[in-house]
Amino acid sequence: EIGVRSAHRFCSVAPFSGLAAASSTGSGAASAVGASSPSPVSASGTAMTVACARIDGSAPWPGGIPRLKLLREAPSRSALKIEEAWLVLLDDAERASWLRPGMSAVDLGAAPGGWTWQLARRGLRVTAIDNGPLAPHVLAMDTVEHLRADGFRHRPRKPVDWVVCDMVEQPVRVAALMGEWLAQGHARAALFNLKLPMKKRWEETQRCLGLLREAAPRHEFRARQLYHDREEITVLALPM
């Protein structure tokens, strides 16, 4: 009889090294590139399901969740979303390359300024676009400019490094907007959230990602529902 404890004992001694790499290539031979970590997904009295994942591709945080602290000066909880996105969707080399002081960013729908604040803290020059007010201490930051304008209508006078967006809007509208910014060369990279509907979320996700890939085929898109996200996914776009 197979129970949960016996399943874990089996996984601790089973020779699963390289199984994930072998199965992904179809070669049937164990790969030397990183061992695999087997773990029982479910166990009944007669059967056990085992999942196997590459150890070198696992998240560095316990449970896969980066434990971030919302600082007192953060204008909103959304500041945690962009911080987590940088940790999860970018690797160390990409963070060093794409988040350099002096780079330029436009934050669409910025108020009260959570994402603008995070970008400015890293030394980026940020144009915050929103008809609403920014938190006073964000507005006072040397590298922040606030333009009272519609996030869907604003376009930069010259190309910027980043466009970011956390507007509460239909996901297909945001996807179309981001696709245009990338396709027209208004921004080199993008980071944005798509607020998903209550029903058919997977279908809407596929629709939006398909629209983005068609609009900006020279960009790579990475999408995840992050721990600090709610009914939404976070999408990163980088030039290939």
mmCIF file with all atom_site columns, C-alpha atoms in Angstrom, residues 14-216:
data_model
loop_
_atom_site.group_PDB
_atom_site.id
_atom_site.type_symbol
_atom_site.label_atom_id
_atom_site.label_alt_id
_atom_site.label_comp_id
_atom_site.label_asym_id
_atom_site.label_entity_id
_atom_site.label_seq_id
_atom_site.pdbx_PDB_ins_code
_atom_site.Cartn_x
_atom_site.Cartn_y
_atom_site.Cartn_z
_atom_site.occupancy
_atom_site.B_iso_or_equiv
_atom_site.pdbx_formal_charge
_atom_site.auth_seq_id
_atom_site.auth_comp_id
_atom_site.auth_asym_id
_atom_site.auth_atom_id
_atom_site.pdbx_PDB_model_num
ATOM 1   C CA . ALA A 1 14  ? 15.003  6.812  -6.185  1.00 0.00 ? 14  ALA A CA 1
ATOM 2   C CA . PRO A 1 15  ? 17.678  7.314  -8.891  1.00 0.00 ? 15  PRO A CA 1
ATOM 3   C CA . PHE A 1 16  ? 16.052  10.250 -10.680 1.00 0.00 ? 16  PHE A CA 1
ATOM 4   C CA . SER A 1 17  ? 19.234  12.174 -11.515 1.00 0.00 ? 17  SER A CA 1
ATOM 5   C CA . GLY A 1 18  ? 19.012  13.626 -15.022 1.00 0.00 ? 18  GLY A CA 1
ATOM 6   C CA . LEU A 1 19  ? 15.512  12.244 -15.675 1.00 0.00 ? 19  LEU A CA 1
ATOM 7   C CA . ALA A 1 20  ? 13.996  15.625 -16.488 1.00 0.00 ? 20  ALA A CA 1
ATOM 8   C CA . ALA A 1 21  ? 16.739  16.496 -18.936 1.00 0.00 ? 21  ALA A CA 1
ATOM 9   C CA . ALA A 1 22  ? 16.473  13.100 -20.602 1.00 0.00 ? 22  ALA A CA 1
ATOM 10  C CA . SER A 1 23  ? 12.718  13.267 -20.972 1.00 0.00 ? 23  SER A CA 1
ATOM 11  C CA . SER A 1 24  ? 12.852  16.798 -22.377 1.00 0.00 ? 24  SER A CA 1
ATOM 12  C CA . THR A 1 25  ? 15.237  15.749 -25.149 1.00 0.00 ? 25  THR A CA 1
ATOM 13  C CA . GLY A 1 26  ? 13.638  12.382 -25.773 1.00 0.00 ? 26  GLY A CA 1
ATOM 14  C CA . SER A 1 27  ? 17.063  10.728 -25.736 1.00 0.00 ? 27  SER A CA 1
ATOM 15  C CA . GLY A 1 28  ? 16.264  8.343  -22.922 1.00 0.00 ? 28  GLY A CA 1
ATOM 16  C CA . ALA A 1 29  ? 19.722  8.896  -21.474 1.00 0.00 ? 29  ALA A CA 1
ATOM 17  C CA . ALA A 1 30  ? 20.469  10.732 -18.244 1.00 0.00 ? 30  ALA A CA 1
ATOM 18  C CA . SER A 1 31  ? 21.936  14.203 -18.698 1.00 0.00 ? 31  SER A CA 1
ATOM 19  C CA . ALA A 1 32  ? 24.863  15.483 -16.697 1.00 0.00 ? 32  ALA A CA 1
ATOM 20  C CA . VAL A 1 33  ? 23.496  19.023 -16.708 1.00 0.00 ? 33  VAL A CA 1
ATOM 21  C CA . GLY A 1 34  ? 21.946  19.275 -13.276 1.00 0.00 ? 34  GLY A CA 1
ATOM 22  C CA . ALA A 1 35  ? 20.221  16.635 -11.217 1.00 0.00 ? 35  ALA A CA 1
ATOM 23  C CA . SER A 1 36  ? 16.460  16.395 -10.812 1.00 0.00 ? 36  SER A CA 1
ATOM 24  C CA . SER A 1 37  ? 14.423  16.609 -7.658  1.00 0.00 ? 37  SER A CA 1
ATOM 25  C CA . PRO A 1 38  ? 11.526  14.101 -7.577  1.00 0.00 ? 38  PRO A CA 1
ATOM 26  C CA . SER A 1 39  ? 8.513   14.849 -5.422  1.00 0.00 ? 39  SER A CA 1
ATOM 27  C CA . PRO A 1 40  ? 5.229   13.000 -4.969  1.00 0.00 ? 40  PRO A CA 1
ATOM 28  C CA . VAL A 1 41  ? 2.293   15.002 -6.261  1.00 0.00 ? 41  VAL A CA 1
ATOM 29  C CA . SER A 1 42  ? -0.370  12.613 -5.026  1.00 0.00 ? 42  SER A CA 1
ATOM 30  C CA . ALA A 1 43  ? -0.520  9.174  -3.478  1.00 0.00 ? 43  ALA A CA 1
ATOM 31  C CA . SER A 1 44  ? -3.466  6.828  -2.930  1.00 0.00 ? 44  SER A CA 1
ATOM 32  C CA . GLY A 1 45  ? -3.567  3.317  -1.552  1.00 0.00 ? 45  GLY A CA 1
ATOM 33  C CA . THR A 1 46  ? -2.562  1.779  -4.877  1.00 0.00 ? 46  THR A CA 1
ATOM 34  C CA . ALA A 1 47  ? -0.877  4.418  -7.027  1.00 0.00 ? 47  ALA A CA 1
ATOM 35  C CA . MET A 1 48  ? 1.566   7.287  -6.834  1.00 0.00 ? 48  MET A CA 1
ATOM 36  C CA . THR A 1 49  ? 2.152   10.259 -9.146  1.00 0.00 ? 49  THR A CA 1
ATOM 37  C CA . VAL A 1 50  ? 5.685   11.662 -9.105  1.00 0.00 ? 50  VAL A CA 1
ATOM 38  C CA . ALA A 1 51  ? 6.784   14.983 -10.583 1.00 0.00 ? 51  ALA A CA 1
ATOM 39  C CA . CYS A 1 52  ? 10.392  15.628 -11.488 1.00 0.00 ? 52  CYS A CA 1
ATOM 40  C CA . ALA A 1 53  ? 11.996  19.075 -11.868 1.00 0.00 ? 53  ALA A CA 1
ATOM 41  C CA . ARG A 1 54  ? 15.483  20.315 -12.626 1.00 0.00 ? 54  ARG A CA 1
ATOM 42  C CA . ILE A 1 55  ? 17.174  21.523 -9.427  1.00 0.00 ? 55  ILE A CA 1
ATOM 43  C CA . ASP A 1 56  ? 19.212  24.140 -11.292 1.00 0.00 ? 56  ASP A CA 1
ATOM 44  C CA . GLY A 1 57  ? 15.997  25.668 -12.645 1.00 0.00 ? 57  GLY A CA 1
ATOM 45  C CA . SER A 1 58  ? 14.191  25.973 -9.346  1.00 0.00 ? 58  SER A CA 1
ATOM 46  C CA . ALA A 1 59  ? 13.400  29.221 -7.563  1.00 0.00 ? 59  ALA A CA 1
ATOM 47  C CA . PRO A 1 60  ? 15.969  30.352 -4.976  1.00 0.00 ? 60  PRO A CA 1
ATOM 48  C CA . TRP A 1 61  ? 13.277  31.166 -2.393  1.00 0.00 ? 61  TRP A CA 1
ATOM 49  C CA . PRO A 1 62  ? 11.547  28.707 -0.015  1.00 0.00 ? 62  PRO A CA 1
ATOM 50  C CA . GLY A 1 63  ? 8.296   27.618 -1.618  1.00 0.00 ? 63  GLY A CA 1
ATOM 51  C CA . GLY A 1 64  ? 9.233   29.595 -4.738  1.00 0.00 ? 64  GLY A CA 1
ATOM 52  C CA . ILE A 1 65  ? 7.965   32.840 -3.188  1.00 0.00 ? 65  ILE A CA 1
ATOM 53  C CA . PRO A 1 66  ? 10.218  35.881 -2.646  1.00 0.00 ? 66  PRO A CA 1
ATOM 54  C CA . ARG A 1 67  ? 9.343   37.334 0.758   1.00 0.00 ? 67  ARG A CA 1
ATOM 55  C CA . LEU A 1 68  ? 9.311   41.074 0.174   1.00 0.00 ? 68  LEU A CA 1
ATOM 56  C CA . LYS A 1 69  ? 8.672   43.790 2.728   1.00 0.00 ? 69  LYS A CA 1
ATOM 57  C CA . LEU A 1 70  ? 6.404   46.706 1.884   1.00 0.00 ? 70  LEU A CA 1
ATOM 58  C CA . LEU A 1 71  ? 8.429   49.688 3.017   1.00 0.00 ? 71  LEU A CA 1
ATOM 59  C CA . ARG A 1 72  ? 6.688   52.506 4.859   1.00 0.00 ? 72  ARG A CA 1
ATOM 60  C CA . GLU A 1 73  ? 7.500   55.001 2.111   1.00 0.00 ? 73  GLU A CA 1
ATOM 61  C CA . ALA A 1 74  ? 6.006   52.810 -0.652  1.00 0.00 ? 74  ALA A CA 1
ATOM 62  C CA . PRO A 1 75  ? 3.051   54.735 -2.140  1.00 0.00 ? 75  PRO A CA 1
ATOM 63  C CA . SER A 1 76  ? 0.991   51.579 -2.667  1.00 0.00 ? 76  SER A CA 1
ATOM 64  C CA . ARG A 1 77  ? 1.018   47.802 -2.398  1.00 0.00 ? 77  ARG A CA 1
ATOM 65  C CA . SER A 1 78  ? 1.638   47.580 -6.153  1.00 0.00 ? 78  SER A CA 1
ATOM 66  C CA . ALA A 1 79  ? 5.278   48.483 -5.460  1.00 0.00 ? 79  ALA A CA 1
ATOM 67  C CA . LEU A 1 80  ? 5.755   44.851 -4.420  1.00 0.00 ? 80  LEU A CA 1
ATOM 68  C CA . LYS A 1 81  ? 4.503   43.583 -7.781  1.00 0.00 ? 81  LYS A CA 1
ATOM 69  C CA . ILE A 1 82  ? 7.168   45.298 -9.854  1.00 0.00 ? 82  ILE A CA 1
ATOM 70  C CA . GLU A 1 83  ? 9.882   44.353 -7.343  1.00 0.00 ? 83  GLU A CA 1
ATOM 71  C CA . GLU A 1 84  ? 8.856   40.701 -7.539  1.00 0.00 ? 84  GLU A CA 1
ATOM 72  C CA . ALA A 1 85  ? 8.656   40.895 -11.335 1.00 0.00 ? 85  ALA A CA 1
ATOM 73  C CA . TRP A 1 86  ? 12.281  42.033 -11.508 1.00 0.00 ? 86  TRP A CA 1
ATOM 74  C CA . LEU A 1 87  ? 13.344  39.115 -9.315  1.00 0.00 ? 87  LEU A CA 1
ATOM 75  C CA . VAL A 1 88  ? 11.283  36.432 -11.065 1.00 0.00 ? 88  VAL A CA 1
ATOM 76  C CA . LEU A 1 89  ? 11.229  37.478 -14.717 1.00 0.00 ? 89  LEU A CA 1
ATOM 77  C CA . LEU A 1 90  ? 14.790  38.824 -15.024 1.00 0.00 ? 90  LEU A CA 1
ATOM 78  C CA . ASP A 1 91  ? 18.011  37.012 -14.197 1.00 0.00 ? 91  ASP A CA 1
ATOM 79  C CA . ASP A 1 92  ? 20.983  38.664 -12.514 1.00 0.00 ? 92  ASP A CA 1
ATOM 80  C CA . ALA A 1 93  ? 22.665  39.682 -15.767 1.00 0.00 ? 93  ALA A CA 1
ATOM 81  C CA . GLU A 1 94  ? 19.439  41.107 -17.192 1.00 0.00 ? 94  GLU A CA 1
ATOM 82  C CA . ARG A 1 95  ? 18.767  43.147 -14.060 1.00 0.00 ? 95  ARG A CA 1
ATOM 83  C CA . ALA A 1 96  ? 22.262  44.592 -14.262 1.00 0.00 ? 96  ALA A CA 1
ATOM 84  C CA . SER A 1 97  ? 21.797  45.433 -17.938 1.00 0.00 ? 97  SER A CA 1
ATOM 85  C CA . TRP A 1 98  ? 18.207  46.667 -17.968 1.00 0.00 ? 98  TRP A CA 1
ATOM 86  C CA . LEU A 1 99  ? 17.935  48.510 -14.643 1.00 0.00 ? 99  LEU A CA 1
ATOM 87  C CA . ARG A 1 100 ? 20.894  50.850 -14.858 1.00 0.00 ? 100 ARG A CA 1
ATOM 88  C CA . PRO A 1 101 ? 20.834  54.365 -13.352 1.00 0.00 ? 101 PRO A CA 1
ATOM 89  C CA . GLY A 1 102 ? 20.139  56.978 -15.998 1.00 0.00 ? 102 GLY A CA 1
ATOM 90  C CA . MET A 1 103 ? 17.915  54.767 -18.142 1.00 0.00 ? 103 MET A CA 1
ATOM 91  C CA . SER A 1 104 ? 14.510  56.175 -19.101 1.00 0.00 ? 104 SER A CA 1
ATOM 92  C CA . ALA A 1 105 ? 11.022  54.870 -18.336 1.00 0.00 ? 105 ALA A CA 1
ATOM 93  C CA . VAL A 1 106 ? 7.398   55.865 -18.841 1.00 0.00 ? 106 VAL A CA 1
ATOM 94  C CA . ASP A 1 107 ? 4.847   54.692 -16.272 1.00 0.00 ? 107 ASP A CA 1
ATOM 95  C CA . LEU A 1 108 ? 1.333   54.680 -17.755 1.00 0.00 ? 108 LEU A CA 1
ATOM 96  C CA . GLY A 1 109 ? -1.439  55.080 -15.183 1.00 0.00 ? 109 GLY A CA 1
ATOM 97  C CA . ALA A 1 110 ? 1.170   55.818 -12.557 1.00 0.00 ? 110 ALA A CA 1
ATOM 98  C CA . ALA A 1 111 ? -0.838  57.262 -9.618  1.00 0.00 ? 111 ALA A CA 1
ATOM 99  C CA . PRO A 1 112 ? -0.233  57.085 -6.727  1.00 0.00 ? 112 PRO A CA 1
ATOM 100 C CA . GLY A 1 113 ? 3.255   56.106 -7.867  1.00 0.00 ? 113 GLY A CA 1
ATOM 101 C CA . GLY A 1 114 ? 4.200   52.639 -6.640  1.00 0.00 ? 114 GLY A CA 1
ATOM 102 C CA . TRP A 1 115 ? 5.941   51.569 -9.851  1.00 0.00 ? 115 TRP A CA 1
ATOM 103 C CA . THR A 1 116 ? 7.357   55.049 -10.505 1.00 0.00 ? 116 THR A CA 1
ATOM 104 C CA . TRP A 1 117 ? 8.839   55.057 -6.991  1.00 0.00 ? 117 TRP A CA 1
ATOM 105 C CA . GLN A 1 118 ? 10.524  51.684 -7.511  1.00 0.00 ? 118 GLN A CA 1
ATOM 106 C CA . LEU A 1 119 ? 12.010  52.748 -10.859 1.00 0.00 ? 119 LEU A CA 1
ATOM 107 C CA . ALA A 1 120 ? 13.257  56.057 -9.463  1.00 0.00 ? 120 ALA A CA 1
ATOM 108 C CA . ARG A 1 121 ? 14.822  54.303 -6.467  1.00 0.00 ? 121 ARG A CA 1
ATOM 109 C CA . ARG A 1 122 ? 16.991  52.401 -8.936  1.00 0.00 ? 122 ARG A CA 1
ATOM 110 C CA . GLY A 1 123 ? 18.103  55.633 -10.557 1.00 0.00 ? 123 GLY A CA 1
ATOM 111 C CA . LEU A 1 124 ? 15.928  55.529 -13.678 1.00 0.00 ? 124 LEU A CA 1
ATOM 112 C CA . ARG A 1 125 ? 14.470  58.757 -15.064 1.00 0.00 ? 125 ARG A CA 1
ATOM 113 C CA . VAL A 1 126 ? 10.694  58.273 -14.970 1.00 0.00 ? 126 VAL A CA 1
ATOM 114 C CA . THR A 1 127 ? 7.870   60.101 -16.705 1.00 0.00 ? 127 THR A CA 1
ATOM 115 C CA . ALA A 1 128 ? 4.714   59.296 -14.740 1.00 0.00 ? 128 ALA A CA 1
ATOM 116 C CA . ILE A 1 129 ? 1.529   59.558 -16.801 1.00 0.00 ? 129 ILE A CA 1
ATOM 117 C CA . ASP A 1 130 ? -1.763  59.920 -14.935 1.00 0.00 ? 130 ASP A CA 1
ATOM 118 C CA . ASN A 1 131 ? -4.552  62.451 -14.549 1.00 0.00 ? 131 ASN A CA 1
ATOM 119 C CA . GLY A 1 132 ? -4.541  61.625 -10.854 1.00 0.00 ? 132 GLY A CA 1
ATOM 120 C CA . PRO A 1 133 ? -2.011  62.851 -8.270  1.00 0.00 ? 133 PRO A CA 1
ATOM 121 C CA . LEU A 1 134 ? 1.236   61.176 -7.298  1.00 0.00 ? 134 LEU A CA 1
ATOM 122 C CA . ALA A 1 135 ? 2.211   60.761 -3.665  1.00 0.00 ? 135 ALA A CA 1
ATOM 123 C CA . PRO A 1 136 ? 4.035   63.991 -2.679  1.00 0.00 ? 136 PRO A CA 1
ATOM 124 C CA . HIS A 1 137 ? 7.307   62.273 -1.786  1.00 0.00 ? 137 HIS A CA 1
ATOM 125 C CA . VAL A 1 138 ? 7.351   60.491 -5.171  1.00 0.00 ? 138 VAL A CA 1
ATOM 126 C CA . LEU A 1 139 ? 6.688   63.739 -7.016  1.00 0.00 ? 139 LEU A CA 1
ATOM 127 C CA . ALA A 1 140 ? 9.580   65.298 -5.093  1.00 0.00 ? 140 ALA A CA 1
ATOM 128 C CA . MET A 1 141 ? 12.104  62.727 -6.372  1.00 0.00 ? 141 MET A CA 1
ATOM 129 C CA . ASP A 1 142 ? 14.703  64.314 -8.659  1.00 0.00 ? 142 ASP A CA 1
ATOM 130 C CA . THR A 1 143 ? 14.279  61.783 -11.466 1.00 0.00 ? 143 THR A CA 1
ATOM 131 C CA . VAL A 1 144 ? 10.453  61.870 -11.623 1.00 0.00 ? 144 VAL A CA 1
ATOM 132 C CA . GLU A 1 145 ? 8.366   64.007 -13.978 1.00 0.00 ? 145 GLU A CA 1
ATOM 133 C CA . HIS A 1 146 ? 4.564   63.895 -13.690 1.00 0.00 ? 146 HIS A CA 1
ATOM 134 C CA . LEU A 1 147 ? 2.417   64.602 -16.739 1.00 0.00 ? 147 LEU A CA 1
ATOM 135 C CA . ARG A 1 148 ? -1.334  64.807 -16.226 1.00 0.00 ? 148 ARG A CA 1
ATOM 136 C CA . ALA A 1 149 ? -2.478  62.928 -19.311 1.00 0.00 ? 149 ALA A CA 1
ATOM 137 C CA . ASP A 1 150 ? -4.396  59.852 -20.449 1.00 0.00 ? 150 ASP A CA 1
ATOM 138 C CA . GLY A 1 151 ? -2.201  56.740 -20.352 1.00 0.00 ? 151 GLY A CA 1
ATOM 139 C CA . PHE A 1 152 ? -3.774  55.422 -23.547 1.00 0.00 ? 152 PHE A CA 1
ATOM 140 C CA . ARG A 1 153 ? -3.139  58.638 -25.476 1.00 0.00 ? 153 ARG A CA 1
ATOM 141 C CA . HIS A 1 154 ? 0.361   59.602 -24.344 1.00 0.00 ? 154 HIS A CA 1
ATOM 142 C CA . ARG A 1 155 ? 3.331   58.886 -26.610 1.00 0.00 ? 155 ARG A CA 1
ATOM 143 C CA . PRO A 1 156 ? 6.925   59.924 -25.816 1.00 0.00 ? 156 PRO A CA 1
ATOM 144 C CA . ARG A 1 157 ? 8.688   62.588 -27.875 1.00 0.00 ? 157 ARG A CA 1
ATOM 145 C CA . LYS A 1 158 ? 11.654  60.221 -28.237 1.00 0.00 ? 158 LYS A CA 1
ATOM 146 C CA . PRO A 1 159 ? 12.123  56.485 -27.559 1.00 0.00 ? 159 PRO A CA 1
ATOM 147 C CA . VAL A 1 160 ? 12.579  55.329 -23.962 1.00 0.00 ? 160 VAL A CA 1
ATOM 148 C CA . ASP A 1 161 ? 14.142  52.220 -22.486 1.00 0.00 ? 161 ASP A CA 1
ATOM 149 C CA . TRP A 1 162 ? 11.037  51.059 -20.583 1.00 0.00 ? 162 TRP A CA 1
ATOM 150 C CA . VAL A 1 163 ? 7.293   51.403 -20.653 1.00 0.00 ? 163 VAL A CA 1
ATOM 151 C CA . VAL A 1 164 ? 5.501   50.020 -17.603 1.00 0.00 ? 164 VAL A CA 1
ATOM 152 C CA . CYS A 1 165 ? 1.792   49.827 -16.928 1.00 0.00 ? 165 CYS A CA 1
ATOM 153 C CA . ASP A 1 166 ? -0.428  48.637 -14.083 1.00 0.00 ? 166 ASP A CA 1
ATOM 154 C CA . MET A 1 167 ? -3.681  50.250 -15.220 1.00 0.00 ? 167 MET A CA 1
ATOM 155 C CA . VAL A 1 168 ? -7.003  48.681 -14.243 1.00 0.00 ? 168 VAL A CA 1
ATOM 156 C CA . GLU A 1 169 ? -8.369  48.182 -17.738 1.00 0.00 ? 169 GLU A CA 1
ATOM 157 C CA . GLN A 1 170 ? -9.550  45.454 -20.094 1.00 0.00 ? 170 GLN A CA 1
ATOM 158 C CA . PRO A 1 171 ? -6.543  43.184 -20.726 1.00 0.00 ? 171 PRO A CA 1
ATOM 159 C CA . VAL A 1 172 ? -6.918  43.238 -24.497 1.00 0.00 ? 172 VAL A CA 1
ATOM 160 C CA . ARG A 1 173 ? -6.753  47.066 -24.480 1.00 0.00 ? 173 ARG A CA 1
ATOM 161 C CA . VAL A 1 174 ? -3.551  47.019 -22.426 1.00 0.00 ? 174 VAL A CA 1
ATOM 162 C CA . ALA A 1 175 ? -2.045  44.279 -24.632 1.00 0.00 ? 175 ALA A CA 1
ATOM 163 C CA . ALA A 1 176 ? -2.854  46.263 -27.773 1.00 0.00 ? 176 ALA A CA 1
ATOM 164 C CA . LEU A 1 177 ? -1.329  49.404 -26.240 1.00 0.00 ? 177 LEU A CA 1
ATOM 165 C CA . MET A 1 178 ? 1.869   47.646 -25.213 1.00 0.00 ? 178 MET A CA 1
ATOM 166 C CA . GLY A 1 179 ? 2.134   45.952 -28.597 1.00 0.00 ? 179 GLY A CA 1
ATOM 167 C CA . GLU A 1 180 ? 1.909   49.347 -30.297 1.00 0.00 ? 180 GLU A CA 1
ATOM 168 C CA . TRP A 1 181 ? 4.573   50.902 -28.040 1.00 0.00 ? 181 TRP A CA 1
ATOM 169 C CA . LEU A 1 182 ? 6.980   48.062 -28.840 1.00 0.00 ? 182 LEU A CA 1
ATOM 170 C CA . ALA A 1 183 ? 6.156   47.804 -32.549 1.00 0.00 ? 183 ALA A CA 1
ATOM 171 C CA . GLN A 1 184 ? 6.466   51.559 -33.096 1.00 0.00 ? 184 GLN A CA 1
ATOM 172 C CA . GLY A 1 185 ? 9.756   51.730 -31.204 1.00 0.00 ? 185 GLY A CA 1
ATOM 173 C CA . HIS A 1 186 ? 8.429   54.008 -28.471 1.00 0.00 ? 186 HIS A CA 1
ATOM 174 C CA . ALA A 1 187 ? 10.060  51.704 -25.868 1.00 0.00 ? 187 ALA A CA 1
ATOM 175 C CA . ARG A 1 188 ? 12.730  49.022 -26.026 1.00 0.00 ? 188 ARG A CA 1
ATOM 176 C CA . ALA A 1 189 ? 11.253  46.910 -23.220 1.00 0.00 ? 189 ALA A CA 1
ATOM 177 C CA . ALA A 1 190 ? 7.944   46.659 -21.395 1.00 0.00 ? 190 ALA A CA 1
ATOM 178 C CA . LEU A 1 191 ? 6.601   45.396 -18.085 1.00 0.00 ? 191 LEU A CA 1
ATOM 179 C CA . PHE A 1 192 ? 2.853   45.400 -17.506 1.00 0.00 ? 192 PHE A CA 1
ATOM 180 C CA . ASN A 1 193 ? -0.062  43.665 -15.855 1.00 0.00 ? 193 ASN A CA 1
ATOM 181 C CA . LEU A 1 194 ? -3.112  42.194 -17.562 1.00 0.00 ? 194 LEU A CA 1
ATOM 182 C CA . LYS A 1 195 ? -6.182  42.224 -15.301 1.00 0.00 ? 195 LYS A CA 1
ATOM 183 C CA . LEU A 1 196 ? -8.010  39.011 -16.178 1.00 0.00 ? 196 LEU A CA 1
ATOM 184 C CA . PRO A 1 197 ? -11.795 38.555 -16.319 1.00 0.00 ? 197 PRO A CA 1
ATOM 185 C CA . MET A 1 198 ? -13.703 36.357 -13.886 1.00 0.00 ? 198 MET A CA 1
ATOM 186 C CA . LYS A 1 199 ? -14.367 33.713 -16.561 1.00 0.00 ? 199 LYS A CA 1
ATOM 187 C CA . LYS A 1 200 ? -12.241 32.234 -19.360 1.00 0.00 ? 200 LYS A CA 1
ATOM 188 C CA . ARG A 1 201 ? -9.006  33.590 -17.948 1.00 0.00 ? 201 ARG A CA 1
ATOM 189 C CA . TRP A 1 202 ? -6.826  31.116 -19.831 1.00 0.00 ? 202 TRP A CA 1
ATOM 190 C CA . GLU A 1 203 ? -8.516  31.964 -23.113 1.00 0.00 ? 203 GLU A CA 1
ATOM 191 C CA . GLU A 1 204 ? -8.058  35.694 -22.480 1.00 0.00 ? 204 GLU A CA 1
ATOM 192 C CA . THR A 1 205 ? -4.421  35.150 -21.564 1.00 0.00 ? 205 THR A CA 1
ATOM 193 C CA . GLN A 1 206 ? -3.781  33.272 -24.800 1.00 0.00 ? 206 GLN A CA 1
ATOM 194 C CA . ARG A 1 207 ? -5.624  35.929 -26.790 1.00 0.00 ? 207 ARG A CA 1
ATOM 195 C CA . CYS A 1 208 ? -3.554  38.761 -25.301 1.00 0.00 ? 208 CYS A CA 1
ATOM 196 C CA . LEU A 1 209 ? -0.206  36.972 -25.652 1.00 0.00 ? 209 LEU A CA 1
ATOM 197 C CA . GLY A 1 210 ? -1.042  36.087 -29.248 1.00 0.00 ? 210 GLY A CA 1
ATOM 198 C CA . LEU A 1 211 ? -1.852  39.721 -29.983 1.00 0.00 ? 211 LEU A CA 1
ATOM 199 C CA . LEU A 1 212 ? 1.436   40.827 -28.421 1.00 0.00 ? 212 LEU A CA 1
ATOM 200 C CA . ARG A 1 213 ? 3.555   38.300 -30.336 1.00 0.00 ? 213 ARG A CA 1
ATOM 201 C CA . GLU A 1 214 ? 1.909   39.295 -33.590 1.00 0.00 ? 214 GLU A CA 1
ATOM 202 C CA . ALA A 1 215 ? 2.401   43.006 -32.951 1.00 0.00 ? 215 ALA A CA 1
ATOM 203 C CA . ALA A 1 216 ? 6.021   42.733 -31.731 1.00 0.00 ? 216 ALA A CA 1
#
